[in-house]
Short mmCIF file of C-alpha atoms in Angstrom, two decimals:
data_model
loop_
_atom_site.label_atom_id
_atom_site.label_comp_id
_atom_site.label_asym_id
_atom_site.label_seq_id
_atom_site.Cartn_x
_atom_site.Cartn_y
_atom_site.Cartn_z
CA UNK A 10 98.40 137.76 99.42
CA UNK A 11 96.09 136.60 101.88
CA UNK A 12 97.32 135.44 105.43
CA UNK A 13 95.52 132.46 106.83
CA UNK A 14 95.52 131.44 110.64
CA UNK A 15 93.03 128.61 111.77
CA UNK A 16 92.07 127.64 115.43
CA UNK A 17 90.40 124.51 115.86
CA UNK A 18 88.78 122.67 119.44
CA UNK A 19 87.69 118.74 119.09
CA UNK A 20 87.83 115.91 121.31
CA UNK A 21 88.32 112.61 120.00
CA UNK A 22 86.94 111.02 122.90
CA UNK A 23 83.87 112.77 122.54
CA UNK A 24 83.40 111.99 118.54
CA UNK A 25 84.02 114.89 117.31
CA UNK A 26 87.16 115.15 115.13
CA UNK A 27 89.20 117.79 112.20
CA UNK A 28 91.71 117.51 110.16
CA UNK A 29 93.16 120.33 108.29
CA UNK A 30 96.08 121.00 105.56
CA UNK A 31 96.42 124.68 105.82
CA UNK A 32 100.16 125.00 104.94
CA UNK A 33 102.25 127.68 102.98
CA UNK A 34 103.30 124.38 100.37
CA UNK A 35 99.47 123.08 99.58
CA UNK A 36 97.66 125.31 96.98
CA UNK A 37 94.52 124.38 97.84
CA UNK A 38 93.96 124.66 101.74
CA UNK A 39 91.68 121.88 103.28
CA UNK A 40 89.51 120.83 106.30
CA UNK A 41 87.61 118.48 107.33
CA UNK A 42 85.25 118.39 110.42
CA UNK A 43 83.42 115.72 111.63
CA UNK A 44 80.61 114.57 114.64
CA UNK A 45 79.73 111.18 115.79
CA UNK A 46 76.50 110.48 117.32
CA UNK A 47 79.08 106.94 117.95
CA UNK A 48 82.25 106.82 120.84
CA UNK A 49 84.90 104.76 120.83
CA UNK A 50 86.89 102.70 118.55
CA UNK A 51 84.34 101.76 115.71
CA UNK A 52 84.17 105.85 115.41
CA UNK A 53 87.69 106.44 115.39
CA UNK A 54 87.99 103.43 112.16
CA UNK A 55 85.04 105.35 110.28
CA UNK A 56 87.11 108.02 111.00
CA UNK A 57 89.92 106.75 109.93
CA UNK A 58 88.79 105.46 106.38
CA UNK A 59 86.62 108.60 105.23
CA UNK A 60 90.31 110.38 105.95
CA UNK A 61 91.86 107.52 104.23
CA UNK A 62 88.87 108.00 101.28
CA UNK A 63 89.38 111.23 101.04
CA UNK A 64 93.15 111.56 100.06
CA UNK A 65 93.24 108.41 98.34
CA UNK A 66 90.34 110.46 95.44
CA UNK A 67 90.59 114.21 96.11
CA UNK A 68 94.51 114.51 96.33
CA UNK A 69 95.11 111.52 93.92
CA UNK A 70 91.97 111.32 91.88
CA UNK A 71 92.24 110.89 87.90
CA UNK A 72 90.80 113.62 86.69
CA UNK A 73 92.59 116.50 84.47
CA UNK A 74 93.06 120.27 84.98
CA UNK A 75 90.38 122.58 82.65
CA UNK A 76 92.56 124.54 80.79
CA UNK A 77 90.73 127.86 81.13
CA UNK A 78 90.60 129.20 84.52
CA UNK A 79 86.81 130.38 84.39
CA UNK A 80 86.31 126.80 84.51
CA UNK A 81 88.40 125.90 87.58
CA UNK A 82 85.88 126.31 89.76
CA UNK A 83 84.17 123.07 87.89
CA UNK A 84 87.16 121.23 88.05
CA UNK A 85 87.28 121.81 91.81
CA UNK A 86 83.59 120.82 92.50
CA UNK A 87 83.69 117.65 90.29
CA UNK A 88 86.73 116.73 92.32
CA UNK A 89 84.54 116.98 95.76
CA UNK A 90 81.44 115.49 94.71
CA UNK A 91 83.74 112.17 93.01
CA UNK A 92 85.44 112.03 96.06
CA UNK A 93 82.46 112.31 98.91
CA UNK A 94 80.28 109.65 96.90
CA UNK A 95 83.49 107.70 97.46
CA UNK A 96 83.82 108.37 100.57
CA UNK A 97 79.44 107.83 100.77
CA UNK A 98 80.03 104.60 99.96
CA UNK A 99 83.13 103.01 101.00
CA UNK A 100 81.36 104.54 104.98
CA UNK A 101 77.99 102.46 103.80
CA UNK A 102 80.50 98.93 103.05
CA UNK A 103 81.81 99.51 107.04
CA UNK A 104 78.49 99.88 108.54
CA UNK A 105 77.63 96.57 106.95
CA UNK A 106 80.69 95.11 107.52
CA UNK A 107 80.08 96.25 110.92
CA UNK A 108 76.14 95.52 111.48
CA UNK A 109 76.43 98.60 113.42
CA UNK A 110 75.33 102.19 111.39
CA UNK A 111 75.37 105.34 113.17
CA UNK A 112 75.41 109.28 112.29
CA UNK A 113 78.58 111.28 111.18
CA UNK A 114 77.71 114.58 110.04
CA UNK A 115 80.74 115.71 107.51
CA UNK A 116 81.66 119.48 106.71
CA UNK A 117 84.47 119.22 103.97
CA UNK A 118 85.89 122.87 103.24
CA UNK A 119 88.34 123.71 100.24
CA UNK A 120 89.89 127.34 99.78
CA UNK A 121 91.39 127.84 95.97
CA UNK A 122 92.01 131.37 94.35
CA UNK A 123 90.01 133.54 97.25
CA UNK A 124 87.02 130.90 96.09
CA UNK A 125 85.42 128.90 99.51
CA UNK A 126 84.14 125.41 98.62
CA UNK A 127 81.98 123.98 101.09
CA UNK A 128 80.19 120.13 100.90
CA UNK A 129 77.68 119.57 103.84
CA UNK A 130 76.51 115.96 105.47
CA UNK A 131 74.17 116.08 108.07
CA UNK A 132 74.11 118.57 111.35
CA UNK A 133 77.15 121.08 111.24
CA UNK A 134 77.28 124.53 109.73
CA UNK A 135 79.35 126.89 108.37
CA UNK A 136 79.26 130.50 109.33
CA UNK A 137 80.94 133.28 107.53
CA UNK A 138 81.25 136.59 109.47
CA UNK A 139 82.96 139.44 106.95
CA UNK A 140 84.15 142.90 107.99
CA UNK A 141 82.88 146.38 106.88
CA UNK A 142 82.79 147.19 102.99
CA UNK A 143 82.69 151.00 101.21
CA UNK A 144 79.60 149.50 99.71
CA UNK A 145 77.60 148.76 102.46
CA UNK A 146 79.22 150.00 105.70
CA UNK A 147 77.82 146.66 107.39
CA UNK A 148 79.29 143.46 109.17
CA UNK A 149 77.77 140.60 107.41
CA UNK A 150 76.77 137.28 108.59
CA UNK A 151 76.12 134.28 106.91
CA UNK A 152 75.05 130.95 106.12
CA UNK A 153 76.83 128.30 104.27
CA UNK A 154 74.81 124.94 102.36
CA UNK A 155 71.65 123.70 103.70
CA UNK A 156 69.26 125.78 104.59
CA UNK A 157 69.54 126.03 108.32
CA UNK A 158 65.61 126.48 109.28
CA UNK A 159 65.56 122.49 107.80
CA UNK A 160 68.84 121.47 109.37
CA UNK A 161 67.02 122.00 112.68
CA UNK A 162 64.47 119.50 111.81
CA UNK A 163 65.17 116.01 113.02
CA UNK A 164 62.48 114.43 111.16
CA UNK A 165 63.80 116.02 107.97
CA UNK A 166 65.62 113.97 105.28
CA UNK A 167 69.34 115.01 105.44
CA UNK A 168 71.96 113.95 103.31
CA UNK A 169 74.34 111.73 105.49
CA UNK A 170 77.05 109.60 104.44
CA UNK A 171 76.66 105.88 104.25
CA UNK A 172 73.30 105.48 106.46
CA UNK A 173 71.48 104.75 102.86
CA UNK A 174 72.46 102.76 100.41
CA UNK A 175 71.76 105.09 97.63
CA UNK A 176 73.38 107.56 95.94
CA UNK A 177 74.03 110.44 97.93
CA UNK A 178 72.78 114.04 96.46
CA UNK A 179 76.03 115.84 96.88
CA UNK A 180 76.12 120.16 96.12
CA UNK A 181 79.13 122.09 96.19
CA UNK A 182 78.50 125.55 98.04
CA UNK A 183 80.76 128.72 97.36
CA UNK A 184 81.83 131.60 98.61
CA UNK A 185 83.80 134.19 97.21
CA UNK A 186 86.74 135.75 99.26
CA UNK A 187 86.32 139.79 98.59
CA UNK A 188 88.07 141.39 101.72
CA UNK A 189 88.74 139.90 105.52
CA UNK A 190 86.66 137.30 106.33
CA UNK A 191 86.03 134.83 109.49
CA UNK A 192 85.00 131.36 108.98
CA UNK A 193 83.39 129.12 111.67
CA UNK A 194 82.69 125.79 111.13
CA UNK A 195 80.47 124.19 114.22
CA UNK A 196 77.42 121.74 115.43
CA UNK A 197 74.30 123.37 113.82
CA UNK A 198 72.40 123.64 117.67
CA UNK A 199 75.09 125.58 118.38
CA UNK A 200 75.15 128.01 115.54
CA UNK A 201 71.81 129.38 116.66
CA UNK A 202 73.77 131.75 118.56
CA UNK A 203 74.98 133.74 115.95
CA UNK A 204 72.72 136.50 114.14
CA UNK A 205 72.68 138.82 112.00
CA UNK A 206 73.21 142.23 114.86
CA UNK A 207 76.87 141.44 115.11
CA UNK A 208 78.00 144.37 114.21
CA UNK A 209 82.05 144.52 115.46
CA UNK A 210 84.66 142.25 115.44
CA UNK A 211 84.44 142.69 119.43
CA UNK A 212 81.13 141.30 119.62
CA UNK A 213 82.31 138.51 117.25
CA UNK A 214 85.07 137.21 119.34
CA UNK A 215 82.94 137.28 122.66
CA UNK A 216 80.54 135.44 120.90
CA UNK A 217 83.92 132.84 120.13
CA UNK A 218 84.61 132.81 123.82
CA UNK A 219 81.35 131.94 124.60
CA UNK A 220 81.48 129.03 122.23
CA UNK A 221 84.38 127.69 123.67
CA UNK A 222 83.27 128.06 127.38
CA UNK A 223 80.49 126.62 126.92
CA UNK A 224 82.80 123.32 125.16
CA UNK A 225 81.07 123.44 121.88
CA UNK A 226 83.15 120.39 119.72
CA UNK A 227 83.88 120.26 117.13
CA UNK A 228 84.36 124.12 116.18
CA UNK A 229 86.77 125.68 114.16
CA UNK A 230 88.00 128.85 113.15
CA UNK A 231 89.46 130.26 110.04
CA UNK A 232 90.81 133.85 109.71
CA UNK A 233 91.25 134.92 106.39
CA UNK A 234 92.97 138.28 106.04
CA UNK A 235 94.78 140.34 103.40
CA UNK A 236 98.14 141.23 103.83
CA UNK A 237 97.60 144.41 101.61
CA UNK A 238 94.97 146.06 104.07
CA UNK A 239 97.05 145.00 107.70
CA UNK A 240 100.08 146.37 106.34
CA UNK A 241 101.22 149.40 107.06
CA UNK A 242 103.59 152.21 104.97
CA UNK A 243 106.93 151.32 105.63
CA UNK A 244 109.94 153.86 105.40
CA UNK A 245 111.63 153.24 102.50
CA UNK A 246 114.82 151.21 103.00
CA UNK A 247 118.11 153.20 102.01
CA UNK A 248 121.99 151.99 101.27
CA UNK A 249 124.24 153.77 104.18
CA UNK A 250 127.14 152.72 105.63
CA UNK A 251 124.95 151.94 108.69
CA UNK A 252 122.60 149.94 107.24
CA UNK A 253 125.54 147.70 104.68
CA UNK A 254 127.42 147.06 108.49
CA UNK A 255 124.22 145.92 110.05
CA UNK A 256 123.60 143.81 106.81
CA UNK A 257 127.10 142.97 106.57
CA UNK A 258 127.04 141.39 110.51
CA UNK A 259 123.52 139.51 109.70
CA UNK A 260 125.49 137.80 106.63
CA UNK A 261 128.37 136.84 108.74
CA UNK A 262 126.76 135.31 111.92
CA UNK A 263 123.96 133.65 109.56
CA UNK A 264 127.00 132.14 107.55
CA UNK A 265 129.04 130.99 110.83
CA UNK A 266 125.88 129.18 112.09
CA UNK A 267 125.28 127.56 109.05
CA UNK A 268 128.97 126.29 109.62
CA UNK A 269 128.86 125.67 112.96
CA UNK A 270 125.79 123.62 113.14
CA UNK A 271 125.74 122.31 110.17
CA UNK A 272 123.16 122.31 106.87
CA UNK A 273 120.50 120.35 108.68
CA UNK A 274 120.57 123.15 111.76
CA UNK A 275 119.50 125.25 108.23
CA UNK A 276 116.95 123.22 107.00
CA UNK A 277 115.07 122.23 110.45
CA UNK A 278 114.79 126.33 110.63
CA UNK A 279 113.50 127.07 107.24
CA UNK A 280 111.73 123.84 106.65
CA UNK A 281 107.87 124.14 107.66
CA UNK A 282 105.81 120.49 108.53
CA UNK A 283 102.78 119.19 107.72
CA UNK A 284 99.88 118.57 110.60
CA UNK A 285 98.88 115.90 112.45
CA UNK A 286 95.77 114.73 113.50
CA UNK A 287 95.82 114.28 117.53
CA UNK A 288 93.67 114.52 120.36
CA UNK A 289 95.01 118.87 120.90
CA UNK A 290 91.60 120.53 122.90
CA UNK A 291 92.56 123.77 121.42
CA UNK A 292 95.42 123.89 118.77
CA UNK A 293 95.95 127.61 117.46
CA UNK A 294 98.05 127.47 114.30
CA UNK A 295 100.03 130.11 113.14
CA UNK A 296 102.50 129.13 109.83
CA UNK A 297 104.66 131.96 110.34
CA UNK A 298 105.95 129.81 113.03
CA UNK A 299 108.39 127.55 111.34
CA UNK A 300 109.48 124.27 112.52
CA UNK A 301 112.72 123.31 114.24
CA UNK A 302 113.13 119.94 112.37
CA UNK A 303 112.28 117.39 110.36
CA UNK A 304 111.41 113.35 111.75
CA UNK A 305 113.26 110.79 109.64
CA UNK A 306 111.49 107.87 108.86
CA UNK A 307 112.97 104.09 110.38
CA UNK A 308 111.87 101.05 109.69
CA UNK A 309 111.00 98.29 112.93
CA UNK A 310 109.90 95.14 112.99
CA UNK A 311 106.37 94.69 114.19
CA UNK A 312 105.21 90.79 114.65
CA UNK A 313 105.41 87.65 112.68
CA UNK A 314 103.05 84.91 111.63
CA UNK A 315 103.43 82.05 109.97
CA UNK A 316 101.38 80.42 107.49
CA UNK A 317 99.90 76.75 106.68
CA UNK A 318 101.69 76.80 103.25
CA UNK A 319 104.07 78.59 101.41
CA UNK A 320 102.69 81.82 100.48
CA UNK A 321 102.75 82.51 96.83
CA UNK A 322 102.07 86.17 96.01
CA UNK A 323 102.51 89.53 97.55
CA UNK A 324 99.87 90.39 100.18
CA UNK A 325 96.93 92.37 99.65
CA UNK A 326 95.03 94.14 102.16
CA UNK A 327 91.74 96.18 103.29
CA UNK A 328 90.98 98.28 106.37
CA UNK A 329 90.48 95.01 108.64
CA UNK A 330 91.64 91.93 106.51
CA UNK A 331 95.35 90.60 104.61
CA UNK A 332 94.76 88.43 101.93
CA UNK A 333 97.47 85.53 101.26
CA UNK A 334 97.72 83.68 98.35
CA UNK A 335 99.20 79.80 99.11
CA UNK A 336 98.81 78.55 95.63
CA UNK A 337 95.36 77.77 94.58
CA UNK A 338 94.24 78.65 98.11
CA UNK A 339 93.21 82.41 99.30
CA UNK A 340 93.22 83.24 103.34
CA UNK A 341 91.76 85.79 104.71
CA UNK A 342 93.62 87.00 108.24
CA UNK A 343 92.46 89.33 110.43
CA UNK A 344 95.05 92.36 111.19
CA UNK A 345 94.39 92.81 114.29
CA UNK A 346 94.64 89.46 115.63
CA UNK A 347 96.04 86.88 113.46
CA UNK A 348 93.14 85.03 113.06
CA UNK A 349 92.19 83.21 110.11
CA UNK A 350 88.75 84.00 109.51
CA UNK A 351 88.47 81.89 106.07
CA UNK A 352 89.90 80.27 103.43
CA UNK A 353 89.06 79.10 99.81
CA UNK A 354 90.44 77.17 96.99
CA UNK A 355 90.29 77.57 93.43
CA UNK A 356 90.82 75.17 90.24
CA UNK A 357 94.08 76.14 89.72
CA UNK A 358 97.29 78.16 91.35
CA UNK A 359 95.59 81.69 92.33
CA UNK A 360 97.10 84.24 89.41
CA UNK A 361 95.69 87.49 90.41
CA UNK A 362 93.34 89.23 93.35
CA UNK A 363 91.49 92.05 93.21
CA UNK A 364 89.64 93.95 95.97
CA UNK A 365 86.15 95.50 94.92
CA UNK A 366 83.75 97.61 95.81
CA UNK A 367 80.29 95.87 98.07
CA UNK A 368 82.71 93.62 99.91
CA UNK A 369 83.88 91.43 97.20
CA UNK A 370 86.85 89.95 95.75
CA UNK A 371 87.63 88.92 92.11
CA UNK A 372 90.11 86.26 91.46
CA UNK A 373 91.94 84.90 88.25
CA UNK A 374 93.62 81.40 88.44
CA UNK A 375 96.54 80.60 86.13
CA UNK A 376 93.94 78.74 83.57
CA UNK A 377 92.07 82.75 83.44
CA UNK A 378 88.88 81.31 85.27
CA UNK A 379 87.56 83.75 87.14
CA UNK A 380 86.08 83.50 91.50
CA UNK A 381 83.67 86.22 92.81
CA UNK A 382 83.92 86.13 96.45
CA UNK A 383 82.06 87.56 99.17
CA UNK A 384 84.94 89.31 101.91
CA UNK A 385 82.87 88.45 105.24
CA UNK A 386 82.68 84.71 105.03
CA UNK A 387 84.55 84.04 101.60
CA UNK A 388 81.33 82.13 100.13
CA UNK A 389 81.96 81.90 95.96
CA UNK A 390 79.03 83.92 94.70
CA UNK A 391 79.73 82.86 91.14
CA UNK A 392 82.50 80.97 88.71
CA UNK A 393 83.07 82.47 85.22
CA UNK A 394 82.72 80.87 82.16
CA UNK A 395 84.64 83.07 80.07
CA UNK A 396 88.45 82.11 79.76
CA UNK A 397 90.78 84.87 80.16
CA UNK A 398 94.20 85.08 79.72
CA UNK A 399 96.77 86.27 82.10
CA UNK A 400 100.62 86.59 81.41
CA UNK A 401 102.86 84.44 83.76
CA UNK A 402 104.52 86.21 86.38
CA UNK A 403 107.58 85.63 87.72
CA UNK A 404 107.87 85.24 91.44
CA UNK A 405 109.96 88.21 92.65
CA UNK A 406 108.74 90.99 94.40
CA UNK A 407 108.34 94.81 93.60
CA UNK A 408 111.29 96.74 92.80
CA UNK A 409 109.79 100.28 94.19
CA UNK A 410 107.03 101.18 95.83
CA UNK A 411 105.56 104.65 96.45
CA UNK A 412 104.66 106.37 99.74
CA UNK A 413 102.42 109.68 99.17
CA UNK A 414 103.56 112.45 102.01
CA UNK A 415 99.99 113.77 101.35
CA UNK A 416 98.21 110.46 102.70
CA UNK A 417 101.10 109.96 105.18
CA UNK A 418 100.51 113.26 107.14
CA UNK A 419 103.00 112.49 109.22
CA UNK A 420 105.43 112.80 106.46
CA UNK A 421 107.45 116.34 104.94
CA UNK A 422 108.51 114.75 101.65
CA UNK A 423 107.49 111.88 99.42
CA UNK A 424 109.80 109.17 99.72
CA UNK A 425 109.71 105.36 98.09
CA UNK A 426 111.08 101.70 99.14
CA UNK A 427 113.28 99.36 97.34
CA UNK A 428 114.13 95.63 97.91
CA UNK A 429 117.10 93.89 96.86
CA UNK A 430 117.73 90.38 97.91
CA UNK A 431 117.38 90.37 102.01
CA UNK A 432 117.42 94.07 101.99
CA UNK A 433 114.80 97.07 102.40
CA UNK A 434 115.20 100.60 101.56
CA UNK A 435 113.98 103.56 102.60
CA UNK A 436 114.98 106.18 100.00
CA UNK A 437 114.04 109.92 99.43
CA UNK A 438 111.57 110.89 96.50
CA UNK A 439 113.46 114.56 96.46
CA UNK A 440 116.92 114.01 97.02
CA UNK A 441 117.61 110.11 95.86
CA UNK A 442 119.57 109.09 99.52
CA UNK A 443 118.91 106.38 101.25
CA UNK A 444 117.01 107.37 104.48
CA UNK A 445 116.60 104.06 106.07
CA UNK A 446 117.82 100.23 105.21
CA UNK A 447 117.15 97.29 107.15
CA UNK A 448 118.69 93.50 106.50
CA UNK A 449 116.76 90.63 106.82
CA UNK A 450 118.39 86.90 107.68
CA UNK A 451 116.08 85.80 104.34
CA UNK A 452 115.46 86.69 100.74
CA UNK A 453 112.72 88.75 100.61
CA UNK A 454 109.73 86.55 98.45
CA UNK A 455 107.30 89.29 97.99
CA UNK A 456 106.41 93.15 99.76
CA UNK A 457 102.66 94.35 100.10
CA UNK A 458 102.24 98.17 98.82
CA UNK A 459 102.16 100.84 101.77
CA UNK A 460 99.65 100.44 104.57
CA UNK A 461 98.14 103.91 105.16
CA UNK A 462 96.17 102.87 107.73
CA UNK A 463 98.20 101.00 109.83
CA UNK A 464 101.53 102.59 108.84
CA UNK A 465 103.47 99.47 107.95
CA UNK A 466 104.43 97.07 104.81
CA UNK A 467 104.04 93.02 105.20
CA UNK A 468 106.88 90.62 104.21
CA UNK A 469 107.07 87.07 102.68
CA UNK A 470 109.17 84.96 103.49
CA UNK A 471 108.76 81.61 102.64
CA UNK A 472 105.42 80.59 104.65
CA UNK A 473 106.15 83.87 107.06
CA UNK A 474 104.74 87.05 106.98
CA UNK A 475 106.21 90.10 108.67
CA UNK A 476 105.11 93.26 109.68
CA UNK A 477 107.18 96.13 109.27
CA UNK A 478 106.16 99.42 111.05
CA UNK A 479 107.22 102.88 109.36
CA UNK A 480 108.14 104.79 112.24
CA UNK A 481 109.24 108.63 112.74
CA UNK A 482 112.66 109.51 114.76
#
């Protein structure tokens, strides 16, 4: 069984940012490392969406398990290279949306059965640094993805995500796990310190010191071991009447704490969480560390606007935008602000809304003629011809909708949300009880689904929308 332990340095403010999923629970460990050539807020939302990208297609993707496990390995790179042209070009419909394009180079790192996948974008490497074999007798450094004599190049054409609009040539690199191995993840000018006359683990971790004295961000650390070569032979354990006391006194005070404090006292000790991503310098990690308890998820009111009609169907939303339908009218409000930054009306009573890819909208009006619009200014780029029919809905809202623990980080357990009448729900996907409720003074018209980014649902009510943050106690 191998024993993982991951260090990892980054500065937000300085662009350079990693997010990991290295716990006992996920099968397939994860990281993600990223540098800005950007600062500031417009890095932090790129940021924020490729993150978004990622778990919305790699954790959540359709695609189905190979049946023989030779051919995992496939189903594991078809998974990445999906999911990073997603990624490729949901990043390429910010910049434009932006008018603002600038360099992140990506590292995205999967460990799965003692197999390293590795997908590179742009100027960060990824060193491997493995121990002495029988075979060979040698420490053994070396290079993951692009070949690094090219990486050093500026002038040379490197895959980057969403600079071109093109399609991005993605490769999956592996690495097989045989024995102990070190993995370093860092900017490529900085990798040119390592070489191949390393030749202890000493020499390796001064060379790690000097990395992080001399503030190299992002840079991070994985330790792969095997538990079979650390341990050591244990005596064997035998039944005396010393050894049932001891084990009889371990039961007992175990059992009157479990009393005394209660079954959640139990579960906040045994019950391990999942990372977040924050602005740490220099977070070591180590998951035989369990935590002392688990947040509980509340629901608060955030602010309210109010609309110039009665709004007619549940909200939909991007990164920057909510969408309102007011009966054959479509609004397009800025999160951030409130500000309205268009509006247009159709033929008939707006029946459906969907968000596309390329910054454009597709809408359906109760007659099945169909809107393309563009998201930036709302201009109609064309009107269909072609009559479709769409069943009549009726206007009540959602009964339950999902929240995913895996795109919520800051979430242990799935959980889901239920409306009935003036009332919201916050119930657990594992055990069934109601975490949270809150009562509203209204009916409740209509619910959006789960906003990952911001953290939050929208109401209707009438003409007023609400913002309700999901918040951690």
């Amino acid at each position: 069984m191998k024993n993982i332990k991951i260090e990892k340095i980054f500065s937000i403010q300085d662009g350079s940012f990693i997010y990991t999923d290295f716990f006992e629970s996920t099968s397939e460990k994860v990281a993600l490392v990223f540098k800005t050539t950007e600062r500031g807020l417009i890095a932090e939302q790129a940021i924020t969406l490729l993150l978004q990208t990622f778990q919305e297609n790699f954790y959540k993707g359709n695609y189905k398990p190979l049946e023989k496990s030779s051919q995992f390995g496939d189903y594991i790179k078809e998974r990445l290279k999906k999911t990073v042209i997603e990624m490729h070009w949901r990043l390429a419909a910010f910049f434009n949306r932006e008018n603002h394009k600038f360099e992140i180079s990506t590292i995205i790192l999967i460990i799965k059965n003692d197999i390293i996948y590795v997908v590179q974008s742009g100027r960060i490497m990824v060193i491997t640094y493995s121990g002495k074999s029988k075979r060979t007798n040698l420490n053994k450094v070396e290079y993951i993805g692009l070949d690094i004599n090219k990486l050093y190049e500026e002038s040379h054409q490197l895959p980057i995500m969403g600079i071109r609009e093109e399609e991005l040539r993605i490769k999956v690199y592996t690495k097989e796990i045989q024995k102990d191995i070190k993995v370093v993840i860092l900017p490529i000018f900085s990798s040119s310190k390592f070489n191949t006359n390393i030749k202890t683990n000493s020499e390796f971790k001064n060379l790690i010191s000097k990395l992080i004295k001399s503030n190299t961000k992002p840079l991070l650390i994985i330790n792969i071991t095997d538990d079979l070569h650390k341990s050591k032979r244990k005596k064997k354990f035998r039944i005396t009447t010393k050894n049932s006391a001891l084990t009889m006194i371990i039961v007992i005070l175990v059992a009157g704490m479990y009393v005394f404090f209660g079954r959640r006292w139990m579960q906040g000790i045994f019950t391990s969480g999942k990372e977040l991503i924050d602005e740490s310098k220099r977070t070591l990690i180590d998951y035989t560390v369990l935590l002392p308890r688990i947040p509980i998820p509340k629901l608060e009111e955030n602010w309210k606007w109010t609309a110039p009609a009665t709004i007619t169907g549940a909200p939909i939303f991007d990164f920057d935008n909510i969408y309102l339908i007011m009966g054959k009218e479509l609004l397009c409000l800025r999160k951030n602000d409130r500000h309205i930054r268009w509006s247009q009306i159709c033929s008939y009573p707006i029946a459906d809304i969907k968000l596309l890819r390329e910054e454009k909208i597709l809408l359906v009006d109760e007659h099945g003629i169909q809107y393309l619009i563009k998201k930036v200014k709302g201009d109609f780029l064309w009107k269909g011809e072609a009559i479709i029919k769409i069943p009549k809905k009726n206007r009540q809202t959602p009964k339950i909708i999902y929240i995913d623990y895996i795109d919520d980080g800051r979430l242990q357990e799935n959980y889901y949300v239920a409306i009935d009448e003036n009332t919201m729900m916050i119930i657990s996907g594992e055990k069934g009880n109601t975490i949270a409720q809150k009562d509203f003074n209204q009916k409740i018209d209509f619910i959006s689904e789960y906003d990952y980014i911001e953290k939050c649902f929208y109401l209707v009510f009438g003409k007023k929308i609400l913002k309700v943050n999901l918040l951690l106690s």
